[in-house]
């Protein structure tokens, strides 16, 4: 065993303190910004580029990249919901990442209701929340840093059929640069460290600013109603998945306690 001798303190720190600090693992937080046009973001069912002074008549996808002053990249990826050009499918986006937290940024013109969910692999930990995009951002914290996390955002149509807009500005990801990249033997997080959502309190009421090239035809009202219905289904499934995971965890704890009790009983019998 190596013995370190301590010298008198120097400027409030002894040599032992310096030795202890030098042996602690170094952790650094890395913050990265994923812009709305990053190829790692998948927009479904389709996306097209509609930037420039004159809107393009050929850009009929439900997701459209448009100019937006104040956006981090100068553009946002925007949708008003299902369109005939997109097969009347519900607009969604998916992003696979690793980190301890993320922040999804929208724009000042965004006012649509969405379902935001994250699922971690291989633990299959799943949490979901309804998010009013007019808040400007939503944060997800306590993510498992050593697992792949899939962020999913689903557009939910207004129940009264009113056209609402969802703008995606960027996603900010904070990760730990500690060298942990393995996906094997990943323990499930405790209930106190489940991922949670943080939505800032609104500071002002955003005015609706519809974009002419993204205007919703009245023929898609039925599809929008279905979008709201499927959004509710996503919420029910997320709650069911979380309750099922907690039940499995309680059963596993009970089985472990019973196994330890039996082992103690065998130990007493052997000693006697």
mmCIF file of C-alpha atoms in Angstrom:
data_model
loop_
_atom_site.group_PDB
_atom_site.id
_atom_site.type_symbol
_atom_site.label_atom_id
_atom_site.label_comp_id
_atom_site.label_asym_id
_atom_site.label_seq_id
_atom_site.Cartn_x
_atom_site.Cartn_y
_atom_site.Cartn_z
ATOM 1 C CA UNK A 1 0.000 0.000 0.000
ATOM 2 C CA UNK A 2 1.315 3.415 -0.936
ATOM 3 C CA UNK A 3 1.455 6.001 1.857
ATOM 4 C CA UNK A 4 1.318 9.716 1.072
ATOM 5 C CA UNK A 5 2.933 12.055 3.603
ATOM 6 C CA UNK A 6 1.120 15.314 4.232
ATOM 7 C CA UNK A 7 2.951 18.618 4.414
ATOM 8 C CA UNK A 8 1.548 21.723 6.170
ATOM 9 C CA UNK A 9 -1.227 23.537 4.334
ATOM 10 C CA UNK A 10 -0.199 26.000 1.638
ATOM 11 C CA UNK A 11 -2.737 28.675 0.700
ATOM 12 C CA UNK A 12 -5.467 26.634 2.417
ATOM 13 C CA UNK A 13 -4.708 23.327 0.616
ATOM 14 C CA UNK A 14 -2.477 20.561 1.884
ATOM 15 C CA UNK A 15 -0.553 18.233 -0.400
ATOM 16 C CA UNK A 16 -2.967 15.443 0.600
ATOM 17 C CA UNK A 17 -5.888 17.489 -0.703
ATOM 18 C CA UNK A 18 -4.110 18.008 -4.012
ATOM 19 C CA UNK A 19 -3.392 14.287 -4.265
ATOM 20 C CA UNK A 20 -7.057 13.434 -3.586
ATOM 21 C CA UNK A 21 -8.301 15.912 -6.196
ATOM 22 C CA UNK A 22 -5.838 14.628 -8.767
ATOM 23 C CA UNK A 23 -7.190 11.073 -8.401
ATOM 24 C CA UNK A 24 -10.862 12.012 -8.885
ATOM 25 C CA UNK A 25 -12.382 11.140 -12.286
ATOM 26 C CA UNK A 26 -12.738 14.102 -14.634
ATOM 27 C CA UNK A 27 -16.191 14.761 -16.081
ATOM 28 C CA UNK A 28 -16.904 17.395 -18.698
ATOM 29 C CA UNK A 29 -20.261 18.476 -20.051
ATOM 30 C CA UNK A 30 -20.520 18.793 -23.809
ATOM 31 C CA UNK A 31 -23.306 20.969 -25.235
ATOM 32 C CA UNK A 32 -24.194 20.534 -28.909
ATOM 33 C CA UNK A 33 -26.896 22.171 -31.019
ATOM 34 C CA UNK A 34 -28.689 20.105 -33.664
ATOM 35 C CA UNK A 35 -30.249 22.493 -36.178
ATOM 36 C CA UNK A 36 -33.646 21.899 -37.767
ATOM 37 C CA UNK A 37 -32.094 20.879 -41.110
ATOM 38 C CA UNK A 38 -29.622 18.401 -39.599
ATOM 39 C CA UNK A 39 -29.796 15.063 -41.431
ATOM 40 C CA UNK A 40 -29.993 13.239 -38.093
ATOM 41 C CA UNK A 41 -33.566 14.516 -37.692
ATOM 42 C CA UNK A 42 -36.129 12.454 -39.608
ATOM 43 C CA UNK A 43 -39.326 14.288 -40.619
ATOM 44 C CA UNK A 44 -42.260 12.058 -41.526
ATOM 45 C CA UNK A 45 -43.992 11.617 -43.853
ATOM 46 C CA UNK A 46 -41.898 14.085 -45.919
ATOM 47 C CA UNK A 47 -40.160 17.470 -45.897
ATOM 48 C CA UNK A 48 -39.265 19.971 -48.625
ATOM 49 C CA UNK A 49 -37.284 23.209 -48.854
ATOM 50 C CA UNK A 50 -39.440 26.300 -49.268
ATOM 51 C CA UNK A 51 -36.945 29.030 -48.380
ATOM 52 C CA UNK A 52 -36.593 32.190 -50.429
ATOM 53 C CA UNK A 53 -38.648 35.278 -51.194
ATOM 54 C CA UNK A 54 -41.194 33.421 -53.347
ATOM 55 C CA UNK A 55 -42.892 30.252 -51.982
ATOM 56 C CA UNK A 56 -42.532 27.252 -54.262
ATOM 57 C CA UNK A 57 -45.762 25.758 -55.599
ATOM 58 C CA UNK A 58 -44.037 22.373 -55.947
ATOM 59 C CA UNK A 59 -43.301 22.151 -52.200
ATOM 60 C CA UNK A 60 -46.432 20.404 -50.890
ATOM 61 C CA UNK A 61 -44.932 18.234 -48.131
ATOM 62 C CA UNK A 62 -46.466 18.588 -44.647
ATOM 63 C CA UNK A 63 -43.050 19.620 -43.278
ATOM 64 C CA UNK A 64 -41.471 22.646 -44.976
ATOM 65 C CA UNK A 65 -38.191 24.435 -44.302
ATOM 66 C CA UNK A 66 -38.954 28.164 -44.339
ATOM 67 C CA UNK A 67 -37.063 31.345 -43.501
ATOM 68 C CA UNK A 68 -37.621 32.651 -39.984
ATOM 69 C CA UNK A 69 -35.745 35.678 -38.540
ATOM 70 C CA UNK A 70 -34.449 34.935 -35.069
ATOM 71 C CA UNK A 71 -34.096 31.191 -35.582
ATOM 72 C CA UNK A 72 -30.684 29.790 -34.670
ATOM 73 C CA UNK A 73 -29.996 28.802 -38.289
ATOM 74 C CA UNK A 74 -32.193 31.444 -39.907
ATOM 75 C CA UNK A 75 -34.814 28.824 -40.810
ATOM 76 C CA UNK A 76 -37.356 26.573 -39.102
ATOM 77 C CA UNK A 77 -38.998 23.348 -40.213
ATOM 78 C CA UNK A 78 -42.710 24.086 -40.055
ATOM 79 C CA UNK A 79 -45.985 22.188 -40.370
ATOM 80 C CA UNK A 80 -49.688 22.982 -40.181
ATOM 81 C CA UNK A 81 -50.628 19.319 -39.911
ATOM 82 C CA UNK A 82 -51.546 16.628 -42.441
ATOM 83 C CA UNK A 83 -51.719 17.606 -46.114
ATOM 84 C CA UNK A 84 -52.925 15.860 -49.241
ATOM 85 C CA UNK A 85 -49.372 16.113 -50.603
ATOM 86 C CA UNK A 86 -48.186 14.071 -47.628
ATOM 87 C CA UNK A 87 -50.920 11.455 -47.895
ATOM 88 C CA UNK A 88 -52.804 13.036 -44.939
ATOM 89 C CA UNK A 89 -50.381 11.343 -42.539
ATOM 90 C CA UNK A 90 -49.745 12.907 -39.130
ATOM 91 C CA UNK A 91 -46.485 14.938 -39.127
ATOM 92 C CA UNK A 92 -43.830 13.497 -36.827
ATOM 93 C CA UNK A 93 -40.105 13.872 -36.239
ATOM 94 C CA UNK A 94 -37.563 11.445 -34.777
ATOM 95 C CA UNK A 95 -34.036 12.006 -33.481
ATOM 96 C CA UNK A 96 -31.685 9.439 -31.912
ATOM 97 C CA UNK A 97 -29.141 10.900 -29.490
ATOM 98 C CA UNK A 98 -27.106 10.319 -26.351
ATOM 99 C CA UNK A 99 -26.973 12.725 -23.443
ATOM 100 C CA UNK A 100 -28.171 13.577 -19.955
ATOM 101 C CA UNK A 101 -30.664 16.234 -21.081
ATOM 102 C CA UNK A 102 -32.131 17.864 -24.173
ATOM 103 C CA UNK A 103 -34.035 21.030 -25.025
ATOM 104 C CA UNK A 104 -36.416 21.191 -27.992
ATOM 105 C CA UNK A 105 -36.751 24.773 -29.276
ATOM 106 C CA UNK A 106 -39.741 26.037 -31.252
ATOM 107 C CA UNK A 107 -40.433 29.558 -32.595
ATOM 108 C CA UNK A 108 -42.468 32.596 -31.570
ATOM 109 C CA UNK A 109 -45.003 31.745 -34.299
ATOM 110 C CA UNK A 110 -45.482 28.152 -33.155
ATOM 111 C CA UNK A 111 -48.776 27.428 -31.376
ATOM 112 C CA UNK A 112 -49.645 23.776 -32.061
ATOM 113 C CA UNK A 113 -50.171 21.148 -29.379
ATOM 114 C CA UNK A 114 -47.757 18.213 -29.641
ATOM 115 C CA UNK A 115 -46.924 14.941 -27.963
ATOM 116 C CA UNK A 116 -43.243 14.737 -26.979
ATOM 117 C CA UNK A 117 -41.863 11.358 -25.944
ATOM 118 C CA UNK A 118 -38.464 9.793 -25.303
ATOM 119 C CA UNK A 119 -37.573 6.100 -25.218
ATOM 120 C CA UNK A 120 -34.212 4.716 -24.082
ATOM 121 C CA UNK A 121 -32.640 1.550 -25.480
ATOM 122 C CA UNK A 122 -31.954 -1.159 -24.347
ATOM 123 C CA UNK A 123 -33.844 -0.470 -21.076
ATOM 124 C CA UNK A 124 -37.062 0.494 -22.982
ATOM 125 C CA UNK A 125 -37.643 3.315 -20.500
ATOM 126 C CA UNK A 126 -40.448 5.465 -21.957
ATOM 127 C CA UNK A 127 -41.877 8.818 -20.860
ATOM 128 C CA UNK A 128 -44.229 11.194 -22.660
ATOM 129 C CA UNK A 129 -45.760 14.635 -22.227
ATOM 130 C CA UNK A 130 -48.217 16.955 -23.982
ATOM 131 C CA UNK A 131 -46.447 20.172 -25.016
ATOM 132 C CA UNK A 132 -47.929 23.474 -26.198
ATOM 133 C CA UNK A 133 -45.276 24.684 -28.632
ATOM 134 C CA UNK A 134 -46.147 28.333 -27.939
ATOM 135 C CA UNK A 135 -44.089 27.957 -24.723
ATOM 136 C CA UNK A 136 -40.985 28.171 -26.897
ATOM 137 C CA UNK A 137 -39.131 25.144 -25.528
ATOM 138 C CA UNK A 138 -39.427 21.905 -23.588
ATOM 139 C CA UNK A 139 -36.595 20.233 -21.676
ATOM 140 C CA UNK A 140 -36.122 16.567 -20.829
ATOM 141 C CA UNK A 141 -33.718 15.894 -17.933
ATOM 142 C CA UNK A 142 -32.331 12.810 -16.143
ATOM 143 C CA UNK A 143 -31.770 10.926 -19.391
ATOM 144 C CA UNK A 144 -29.643 7.742 -19.131
ATOM 145 C CA UNK A 145 -26.290 8.953 -20.462
ATOM 146 C CA UNK A 146 -25.067 5.520 -21.614
ATOM 147 C CA UNK A 147 -28.126 4.554 -23.675
ATOM 148 C CA UNK A 148 -29.487 5.520 -27.072
ATOM 149 C CA UNK A 149 -32.449 7.874 -26.601
ATOM 150 C CA UNK A 150 -35.038 8.419 -29.334
ATOM 151 C CA UNK A 151 -36.874 11.745 -29.266
ATOM 152 C CA UNK A 152 -40.279 11.676 -30.982
ATOM 153 C CA UNK A 153 -42.520 14.698 -31.591
ATOM 154 C CA UNK A 154 -46.060 14.198 -32.919
ATOM 155 C CA UNK A 155 -48.325 16.989 -34.170
ATOM 156 C CA UNK A 156 -51.801 17.038 -32.563
ATOM 157 C CA UNK A 157 -54.545 18.808 -34.472
ATOM 158 C CA UNK A 158 -56.777 21.323 -32.735
ATOM 159 C CA UNK A 159 -60.056 19.726 -31.525
ATOM 160 C CA UNK A 160 -62.088 22.559 -33.066
ATOM 161 C CA UNK A 161 -60.410 22.120 -36.473
ATOM 162 C CA UNK A 162 -58.542 25.422 -36.247
ATOM 163 C CA UNK A 163 -55.263 25.507 -38.152
ATOM 164 C CA UNK A 164 -52.262 25.497 -35.803
ATOM 165 C CA UNK A 165 -48.578 25.700 -36.566
ATOM 166 C CA UNK A 166 -45.582 23.757 -35.262
ATOM 167 C CA UNK A 167 -42.083 25.145 -35.893
ATOM 168 C CA UNK A 168 -38.893 23.222 -35.108
ATOM 169 C CA UNK A 169 -35.919 25.527 -34.520
ATOM 170 C CA UNK A 170 -33.256 23.259 -32.978
ATOM 171 C CA UNK A 171 -32.473 20.635 -30.335
ATOM 172 C CA UNK A 172 -29.787 21.336 -27.713
ATOM 173 C CA UNK A 173 -28.199 18.204 -26.226
ATOM 174 C CA UNK A 174 -26.035 18.114 -23.081
ATOM 175 C CA UNK A 175 -23.886 15.006 -22.643
ATOM 176 C CA UNK A 176 -21.146 13.754 -20.339
ATOM 177 C CA UNK A 177 -17.730 13.326 -21.903
ATOM 178 C CA UNK A 178 -16.705 10.494 -19.584
ATOM 179 C CA UNK A 179 -15.948 7.786 -22.128
ATOM 180 C CA UNK A 180 -18.985 5.590 -21.306
ATOM 181 C CA UNK A 181 -20.219 4.303 -24.657
ATOM 182 C CA UNK A 182 -21.112 0.664 -23.980
ATOM 183 C CA UNK A 183 -24.719 -0.480 -24.293
ATOM 184 C CA UNK A 184 -24.196 -3.770 -22.423
ATOM 185 C CA UNK A 185 -25.236 -4.472 -18.816
ATOM 186 C CA UNK A 186 -27.067 -1.179 -18.390
ATOM 187 C CA UNK A 187 -28.955 -1.050 -15.052
ATOM 188 C CA UNK A 188 -32.462 0.378 -14.982
ATOM 189 C CA UNK A 189 -32.636 3.818 -13.321
ATOM 190 C CA UNK A 190 -34.352 4.192 -9.969
ATOM 191 C CA UNK A 191 -37.760 5.825 -9.762
ATOM 192 C CA UNK A 192 -36.148 8.980 -8.349
ATOM 193 C CA UNK A 193 -34.093 9.442 -11.520
ATOM 194 C CA UNK A 194 -36.783 8.868 -14.141
ATOM 195 C CA UNK A 195 -36.570 11.330 -17.043
ATOM 196 C CA UNK A 196 -38.836 14.323 -16.530
ATOM 197 C CA UNK A 197 -40.078 17.246 -18.613
ATOM 198 C CA UNK A 198 -39.586 20.945 -17.896
ATOM 199 C CA UNK A 199 -41.769 23.470 -19.735
ATOM 200 C CA UNK A 200 -41.096 27.179 -19.112
ATOM 201 C CA UNK A 201 -43.984 29.342 -17.973
ATOM 202 C CA UNK A 202 -45.353 31.466 -20.830
ATOM 203 C CA UNK A 203 -44.282 35.107 -20.677
ATOM 204 C CA UNK A 204 -46.573 36.413 -23.379
ATOM 205 C CA UNK A 205 -49.313 35.312 -25.745
ATOM 206 C CA UNK A 206 -47.961 34.465 -29.185
ATOM 207 C CA UNK A 207 -49.995 35.655 -32.154
ATOM 208 C CA UNK A 208 -50.845 33.145 -34.833
ATOM 209 C CA UNK A 209 -48.907 33.796 -38.038
ATOM 210 C CA UNK A 210 -50.146 31.412 -40.730
ATOM 211 C CA UNK A 211 -47.888 30.843 -43.736
ATOM 212 C CA UNK A 212 -49.710 30.962 -47.065
ATOM 213 C CA UNK A 213 -47.825 28.051 -48.605
ATOM 214 C CA UNK A 214 -48.704 25.863 -45.600
ATOM 215 C CA UNK A 215 -52.410 26.723 -45.415
ATOM 216 C CA UNK A 216 -54.629 23.798 -44.466
ATOM 217 C CA UNK A 217 -57.405 22.787 -46.893
ATOM 218 C CA UNK A 218 -60.769 22.099 -45.301
ATOM 219 C CA UNK A 219 -60.682 18.565 -46.687
ATOM 220 C CA UNK A 220 -58.092 17.560 -44.073
ATOM 221 C CA UNK A 221 -60.280 18.271 -41.035
ATOM 222 C CA UNK A 222 -61.127 14.561 -40.710
ATOM 223 C CA UNK A 223 -57.427 13.660 -40.819
ATOM 224 C CA UNK A 224 -56.712 16.299 -38.174
ATOM 225 C CA UNK A 225 -59.354 14.782 -35.884
ATOM 226 C CA UNK A 226 -57.698 11.409 -36.303
ATOM 227 C CA UNK A 227 -54.357 13.034 -35.425
ATOM 228 C CA UNK A 228 -55.784 14.239 -32.114
ATOM 229 C CA UNK A 229 -57.190 10.771 -31.420
ATOM 230 C CA UNK A 230 -53.852 9.068 -32.061
ATOM 231 C CA UNK A 231 -52.160 11.649 -29.852
ATOM 232 C CA UNK A 232 -54.399 10.549 -26.986
ATOM 233 C CA UNK A 233 -53.560 6.915 -27.746
ATOM 234 C CA UNK A 234 -49.842 7.766 -27.409
ATOM 235 C CA UNK A 235 -50.480 9.251 -23.968
ATOM 236 C CA UNK A 236 -52.357 6.138 -22.787
ATOM 237 C CA UNK A 237 -49.603 3.850 -24.068
ATOM 238 C CA UNK A 238 -46.897 5.910 -22.344
ATOM 239 C CA UNK A 239 -48.682 5.732 -18.978
ATOM 240 C CA UNK A 240 -49.262 1.989 -19.407
ATOM 241 C CA UNK A 241 -45.582 1.387 -20.241
ATOM 242 C CA UNK A 242 -44.402 3.351 -17.210
ATOM 243 C CA UNK A 243 -46.792 1.565 -14.825
ATOM 244 C CA UNK A 244 -45.770 -1.821 -16.227
ATOM 245 C CA UNK A 245 -42.081 -1.015 -15.734
ATOM 246 C CA UNK A 246 -42.675 0.060 -12.122
ATOM 247 C CA UNK A 247 -44.683 -3.108 -11.429
ATOM 248 C CA UNK A 248 -41.871 -5.303 -12.799
ATOM 249 C CA UNK A 249 -39.396 -3.428 -10.607
ATOM 250 C CA UNK A 250 -41.506 -3.937 -7.456
ATOM 251 C CA UNK A 251 -41.908 -7.658 -8.204
ATOM 252 C CA UNK A 252 -38.166 -8.005 -8.758
ATOM 253 C CA UNK A 253 -37.451 -6.300 -5.405
ATOM 254 C CA UNK A 254 -39.904 -8.604 -3.623
ATOM 255 C CA UNK A 255 -38.293 -11.691 -5.177
ATOM 256 C CA UNK A 256 -34.833 -10.507 -4.129
ATOM 257 C CA UNK A 257 -35.991 -9.990 -0.526
ATOM 258 C CA UNK A 258 -37.554 -13.465 -0.440
ATOM 259 C CA UNK A 259 -34.348 -15.014 -1.824
ATOM 260 C CA UNK A 260 -32.219 -13.277 0.831
ATOM 261 C CA UNK A 261 -34.614 -14.434 3.572
ATOM 262 C CA UNK A 262 -34.334 -18.050 2.428
ATOM 263 C CA UNK A 263 -30.533 -17.843 2.286
ATOM 264 C CA UNK A 264 -30.423 -16.520 5.842
ATOM 265 C CA UNK A 265 -32.682 -19.375 6.975
ATOM 266 C CA UNK A 266 -30.386 -21.962 5.377
ATOM 267 C CA UNK A 267 -27.391 -20.330 7.039
ATOM 268 C CA UNK A 268 -28.982 -20.657 10.486
ATOM 269 C CA UNK A 269 -29.829 -24.339 9.863
ATOM 270 C CA UNK A 270 -26.240 -25.093 8.786
ATOM 271 C CA UNK A 271 -24.774 -23.338 11.827
ATOM 272 C CA UNK A 272 -27.002 -25.290 14.203
#
